[in-house]
XYZ file of C-alpha atoms in Angstrom:
346
model
C 56.807 -37.692 -63.590
C 55.346 -34.451 -62.412
C 52.502 -34.160 -59.770
C 49.681 -32.906 -63.044
C 50.078 -35.736 -65.189
C 51.132 -39.687 -65.335
C 53.066 -39.848 -68.360
C 52.942 -43.151 -70.761
C 54.420 -45.068 -73.621
C 51.673 -45.011 -76.589
C 54.026 -46.380 -78.778
C 54.152 -45.595 -82.686
C 52.177 -42.402 -81.783
C 48.633 -44.313 -81.241
C 46.922 -43.380 -77.618
C 46.964 -46.351 -75.154
C 48.880 -48.849 -76.911
C 52.784 -49.628 -77.561
C 53.604 -51.410 -80.739
C 52.689 -55.157 -78.990
C 49.184 -53.781 -79.098
C 48.640 -54.241 -75.226
C 48.156 -51.314 -73.266
C 51.342 -49.887 -71.435
C 50.342 -47.154 -69.434
C 47.850 -44.433 -68.975
C 47.928 -40.330 -69.577
C 46.127 -39.143 -66.415
C 45.804 -35.362 -66.738
C 44.356 -33.866 -63.623
C 43.275 -30.595 -65.778
C 41.937 -33.152 -68.469
C 43.608 -31.000 -71.094
C 45.819 -33.586 -72.718
C 43.928 -37.321 -71.356
C 42.526 -39.055 -74.458
C 39.167 -38.095 -75.168
C 37.642 -41.851 -75.736
C 40.503 -44.012 -73.142
C 40.555 -41.902 -69.566
C 42.146 -45.105 -67.976
C 43.754 -48.329 -69.661
C 44.324 -51.638 -67.383
C 47.040 -53.753 -68.345
C 44.222 -56.443 -69.500
C 43.233 -54.701 -72.437
C 44.552 -54.583 -75.671
C 44.180 -51.462 -78.357
C 44.971 -52.142 -82.122
C 45.280 -50.024 -84.565
C 43.382 -49.443 -87.912
C 43.043 -47.241 -90.959
C 40.167 -46.065 -92.779
C 40.751 -45.533 -96.387
C 38.409 -44.950 -99.676
C 40.280 -47.656 -102.518
C 40.096 -46.413 -106.183
C 40.261 -43.179 -105.771
C 42.426 -39.851 -105.083
C 39.381 -37.875 -103.636
C 38.462 -38.608 -99.791
C 34.796 -39.554 -99.384
C 34.616 -41.306 -102.648
C 35.779 -44.756 -104.192
C 35.294 -47.780 -101.827
C 35.783 -47.227 -98.488
C 38.098 -50.203 -96.371
C 39.193 -50.552 -92.423
C 42.741 -51.858 -92.514
C 43.831 -53.892 -88.899
C 47.912 -53.524 -90.265
C 48.925 -55.415 -86.774
C 46.424 -57.977 -86.075
C 48.219 -60.907 -84.583
C 46.195 -61.400 -81.309
C 42.751 -61.258 -82.624
C 40.922 -64.702 -83.381
C 38.586 -65.407 -85.994
C 35.673 -64.483 -83.814
C 36.796 -61.120 -82.704
C 37.312 -59.852 -86.083
C 34.039 -61.422 -87.387
C 32.520 -58.712 -84.909
C 35.260 -56.164 -85.675
C 34.080 -56.432 -89.222
C 30.490 -56.014 -88.125
C 30.947 -53.258 -86.111
C 33.019 -51.260 -89.219
C 29.741 -51.793 -91.132
C 31.738 -51.270 -94.403
C 31.830 -53.870 -96.948
C 35.289 -55.235 -96.157
C 37.241 -54.781 -93.444
C 40.747 -56.374 -93.181
C 43.345 -58.256 -90.884
C 47.170 -58.246 -91.648
C 49.248 -61.139 -90.032
C 52.480 -62.798 -90.715
C 52.934 -65.134 -93.946
C 52.576 -68.777 -93.053
C 53.384 -69.198 -96.761
C 57.316 -68.509 -97.361
C 56.874 -66.568 -100.590
C 54.739 -63.741 -98.895
C 55.204 -60.552 -97.289
C 51.845 -60.892 -95.497
C 48.662 -62.462 -94.815
C 45.841 -60.528 -95.688
C 42.469 -61.814 -94.012
C 38.821 -60.297 -95.624
C 35.867 -60.037 -93.462
C 32.538 -58.088 -94.587
C 29.967 -57.870 -91.930
C 28.558 -61.464 -93.052
C 31.946 -63.543 -92.352
C 35.193 -64.139 -94.390
C 35.932 -64.333 -97.665
C 38.439 -65.839 -99.825
C 39.495 -62.594 -101.952
C 38.468 -59.375 -103.052
C 39.695 -56.713 -105.170
C 39.736 -53.586 -103.324
C 40.581 -54.925 -99.781
C 43.744 -56.380 -101.240
C 44.458 -52.949 -103.160
C 43.912 -50.892 -99.937
C 45.517 -53.712 -97.386
C 48.751 -53.589 -99.632
C 48.658 -49.560 -99.320
C 48.128 -49.698 -95.613
C 50.927 -52.116 -95.012
C 52.897 -50.071 -97.262
C 52.626 -47.355 -95.579
C 52.642 -48.479 -92.054
C 56.056 -50.465 -93.269
C 55.303 -53.460 -92.969
C 56.760 -53.985 -96.581
C 59.355 -51.580 -98.390
C 58.280 -49.253 -100.818
C 60.935 -47.861 -102.792
C 60.438 -44.671 -105.012
C 59.472 -46.316 -108.215
C 58.239 -49.633 -109.636
C 58.370 -52.667 -106.552
C 56.519 -55.891 -105.946
C 54.841 -57.091 -102.699
C 53.396 -60.721 -102.215
C 50.208 -60.968 -100.177
C 49.231 -64.265 -98.697
C 45.092 -64.746 -99.568
C 42.775 -67.970 -98.923
C 43.256 -68.454 -102.908
C 46.834 -68.539 -102.972
C 49.975 -65.621 -103.119
C 49.100 -63.178 -105.278
C 51.924 -60.379 -105.981
C 50.954 -56.441 -106.258
C 53.015 -54.063 -107.644
C 53.535 -50.701 -105.819
C 54.322 -47.082 -107.922
C 55.544 -44.901 -105.151
C 57.203 -41.419 -105.266
C 58.785 -39.358 -102.382
C 57.752 -42.304 -99.788
C 54.134 -42.180 -101.083
C 52.217 -44.980 -102.542
C 50.771 -43.495 -105.586
C 48.850 -46.311 -107.038
C 49.020 -50.255 -106.121
C 48.645 -53.067 -108.997
C 47.431 -56.640 -108.008
C 47.780 -59.603 -110.530
C 44.524 -61.446 -109.940
C 43.991 -64.766 -110.286
C 43.491 -67.109 -113.964
C 40.904 -65.661 -115.753
C 38.161 -68.212 -116.194
C 34.835 -67.770 -118.313
C 31.807 -70.027 -117.233
C 28.079 -70.279 -117.902
C 26.201 -68.434 -120.160
C 23.097 -67.015 -119.914
C 20.423 -68.696 -122.071
C 17.956 -66.337 -121.791
C 18.011 -62.819 -120.701
C 14.541 -61.984 -120.055
C 14.444 -62.650 -116.426
C 17.709 -60.789 -116.140
C 16.503 -57.695 -117.948
C 13.249 -58.070 -115.690
C 15.250 -57.943 -112.539
C 16.791 -54.729 -114.267
C 14.117 -52.983 -114.744
C 15.272 -52.714 -118.709
C 13.952 -53.782 -121.829
C 15.191 -57.198 -122.845
C 16.683 -55.773 -125.851
C 19.212 -52.750 -124.033
C 21.029 -56.269 -122.439
C 23.546 -57.802 -124.653
C 25.633 -56.025 -127.452
C 26.885 -57.699 -130.825
C 29.046 -60.600 -129.611
C 28.694 -60.370 -126.449
C 26.054 -61.138 -124.053
C 25.760 -62.320 -120.100
C 27.902 -64.528 -118.691
C 29.694 -65.553 -115.604
C 33.488 -64.767 -115.397
C 36.025 -65.239 -113.191
C 39.345 -63.778 -111.906
C 39.340 -64.944 -108.202
C 35.263 -64.534 -107.632
C 33.028 -65.609 -110.111
C 30.561 -62.122 -111.111
C 27.626 -61.944 -113.792
C 29.063 -59.684 -116.365
C 26.392 -57.974 -118.370
C 27.117 -56.196 -121.165
C 24.578 -53.291 -121.900
C 23.557 -51.570 -125.044
C 24.767 -47.528 -123.850
C 25.733 -45.987 -121.021
C 22.404 -44.225 -120.377
C 20.368 -47.582 -119.935
C 23.085 -49.012 -117.243
C 22.625 -45.566 -115.329
C 19.013 -45.766 -115.333
C 18.980 -49.278 -113.855
C 16.649 -49.537 -110.703
C 17.003 -53.487 -109.871
C 14.430 -55.461 -108.358
C 16.939 -57.373 -105.200
C 14.764 -60.290 -104.905
C 14.323 -61.007 -108.735
C 17.998 -60.407 -109.099
C 18.651 -62.231 -106.390
C 16.998 -65.260 -107.364
C 18.612 -65.002 -110.742
C 22.275 -64.678 -109.753
C 21.394 -67.676 -107.238
C 21.893 -70.217 -110.060
C 25.050 -68.986 -110.277
C 26.826 -69.051 -106.597
C 26.714 -67.067 -103.260
C 26.789 -63.560 -103.510
C 27.803 -62.995 -107.047
C 28.170 -59.760 -108.148
C 25.692 -58.634 -110.851
C 28.449 -56.585 -112.809
C 26.702 -54.338 -115.758
C 28.280 -52.322 -118.091
C 28.279 -50.228 -120.985
C 31.588 -50.266 -123.275
C 31.251 -46.131 -122.963
C 31.818 -43.570 -120.246
C 31.182 -40.265 -118.644
C 34.402 -39.036 -117.437
C 37.974 -37.918 -119.112
C 40.023 -40.892 -119.745
C 37.679 -43.868 -119.082
C 36.390 -46.471 -120.672
C 33.877 -48.502 -119.702
C 31.094 -47.347 -116.989
C 29.891 -50.013 -114.664
C 27.509 -50.881 -111.457
C 28.231 -54.017 -109.445
C 24.756 -54.813 -107.732
C 25.351 -57.535 -104.971
C 21.047 -57.911 -103.800
C 22.591 -60.660 -101.316
C 23.823 -58.463 -99.239
C 21.646 -55.880 -100.101
C 24.048 -53.406 -102.026
C 25.639 -51.349 -105.156
C 29.382 -51.865 -104.485
C 31.203 -48.495 -105.350
C 34.066 -50.244 -107.119
C 34.528 -53.906 -107.268
C 38.131 -55.200 -108.224
C 37.413 -58.514 -108.546
C 34.374 -57.926 -111.037
C 36.347 -54.959 -112.603
C 39.505 -57.875 -113.407
C 36.759 -60.429 -114.661
C 35.151 -57.827 -116.942
C 38.390 -57.253 -118.804
C 39.260 -60.837 -119.230
C 35.420 -61.197 -120.672
C 35.953 -58.598 -123.362
C 39.094 -60.112 -124.016
C 37.697 -63.327 -124.464
C 35.634 -62.152 -127.502
C 38.267 -59.356 -128.738
C 36.443 -56.489 -127.678
C 39.028 -54.798 -125.408
C 38.970 -50.994 -126.080
C 42.712 -50.855 -124.890
C 45.411 -53.396 -123.740
C 44.923 -51.267 -120.098
C 42.118 -49.491 -119.929
C 39.450 -47.798 -117.189
C 36.421 -48.503 -115.219
C 34.518 -46.037 -113.773
C 32.338 -47.158 -111.571
C 29.956 -46.033 -107.975
C 28.913 -42.733 -109.749
C 25.531 -43.237 -109.467
C 25.873 -43.803 -105.384
C 28.127 -40.818 -104.714
C 31.036 -42.625 -104.770
C 32.817 -42.347 -107.637
C 35.461 -44.581 -108.385
C 38.463 -45.340 -111.046
C 39.682 -48.838 -111.958
C 42.657 -49.485 -114.295
C 42.687 -52.907 -115.877
C 45.360 -54.451 -118.020
C 44.831 -58.006 -119.675
C 47.537 -59.806 -121.180
C 46.462 -62.218 -124.169
C 47.821 -65.259 -125.742
C 46.395 -66.689 -128.749
C 43.222 -64.396 -128.812
C 42.682 -65.603 -124.604
C 43.470 -63.816 -121.649
C 46.350 -65.403 -119.786
C 47.185 -62.632 -117.082
C 44.893 -59.571 -115.702
C 45.870 -56.681 -113.018
C 43.837 -54.244 -111.307
C 45.055 -51.218 -110.237
C 44.403 -47.928 -108.317
C 44.938 -45.259 -106.296
C 44.025 -45.117 -102.225
C 43.539 -41.934 -100.132
C 43.584 -42.138 -96.000
C 40.796 -40.733 -94.061
C 40.980 -42.004 -90.808
C 43.843 -43.371 -88.565
C 42.606 -44.522 -84.662
C 42.654 -47.741 -82.541
C 40.385 -50.030 -81.331
C 40.337 -51.180 -77.489
C 39.643 -54.973 -76.838
C 39.765 -56.495 -73.466
C-alpha cells in the first residue's frame, strides 16, 4: 500500500463492495482523483447491492419500459425492497434470490412503488436478461431455457443469444383465462372520452382476459381512435374497479403505424395514475383474447405500445391454439441496459 492510496477490493468491478455485498475496504486517495464520487468512506457495517437499469421491449436506449433489477438481493428484507422500489420510482423494480423451487433457476420478486405484485411481463423479461448477463444463468449462443420462480409459479423463459449477448427473451405466460364481458360500453367510452361507436369491432367487445394478471381488453374501431384517447382517470378507475385491483385497461386497434407491427395498443392504469409504455402481461392476454375469437393477425404478431408517451415499445406475442382455443401464450422482446450502479444501505 502506498502512502498516497489505501487500496481496496471492490469485487466484480463495482465500487465499495465485494461479491458478498458487504463493503470490504475503501479507497482513500489523498488527491481525490480515484476516490468514488459518492462513497468516500465505507464501513464494515454498510451493505452494497448492485443494480441494473434496463429498458425492456426495445433495442433503443431511453425508449421501451424501464426496469430496475437487483441481481443479487439476498439480505434484503421485504420492507427494504418496498422502500427501494419507492426510491427507484419506476413502474417495477425486481429482486433476484436463490430459487426455493427445485425446478427454478432463480426467484424473482417484483415490487411497484405501492408494494409487491405476483407477476408482470416486462419485469420477468428484463430480469431474465440481467440474470443472464450477470452470469447467474447459462446463456450459450442459440436458444436455451431458464426457469423463473414467481409468486404465481415457475415459468420458463427462452433466451436467444448471439456472441455472448442476449438478443431476445421469450416468456411462456400462465394459462389463458377469459373473464367477464362488458354488457354496456357506455361508461367505458365516456371514461376514455371516445364515442360509443368507436369501442368494439365486429365479433369483439371489451372483456377481461388474463395469462397471469387480468386486464380489460378494449378493441377499438381504428388506430386513430386509440391514439386520440385522453382518459378521465377517475371515471376509468370507477369502471375498472368492478373487475379487480390495479386492472390495466388495454385499448388496441388491429392496425399499426410502424413497419412489422400488427396491433397498436395503449395500457392505462388509473389506479396508479399512469399510462404504461409496454405491458407484457396485458399483451399476452390480448393474444389469448384474439385467439379465442379467431382474430389473431398471425400465430406470432407484434404489438406496438408507448408511442404516445415517447417510449415506443415492441412486444412479440405468440399463441398456440387447440380446437380454436388459446392454450399456450408466449411474450418476447429485447432489452437494452442504460445504467449500472450500486445501492448503499446500513
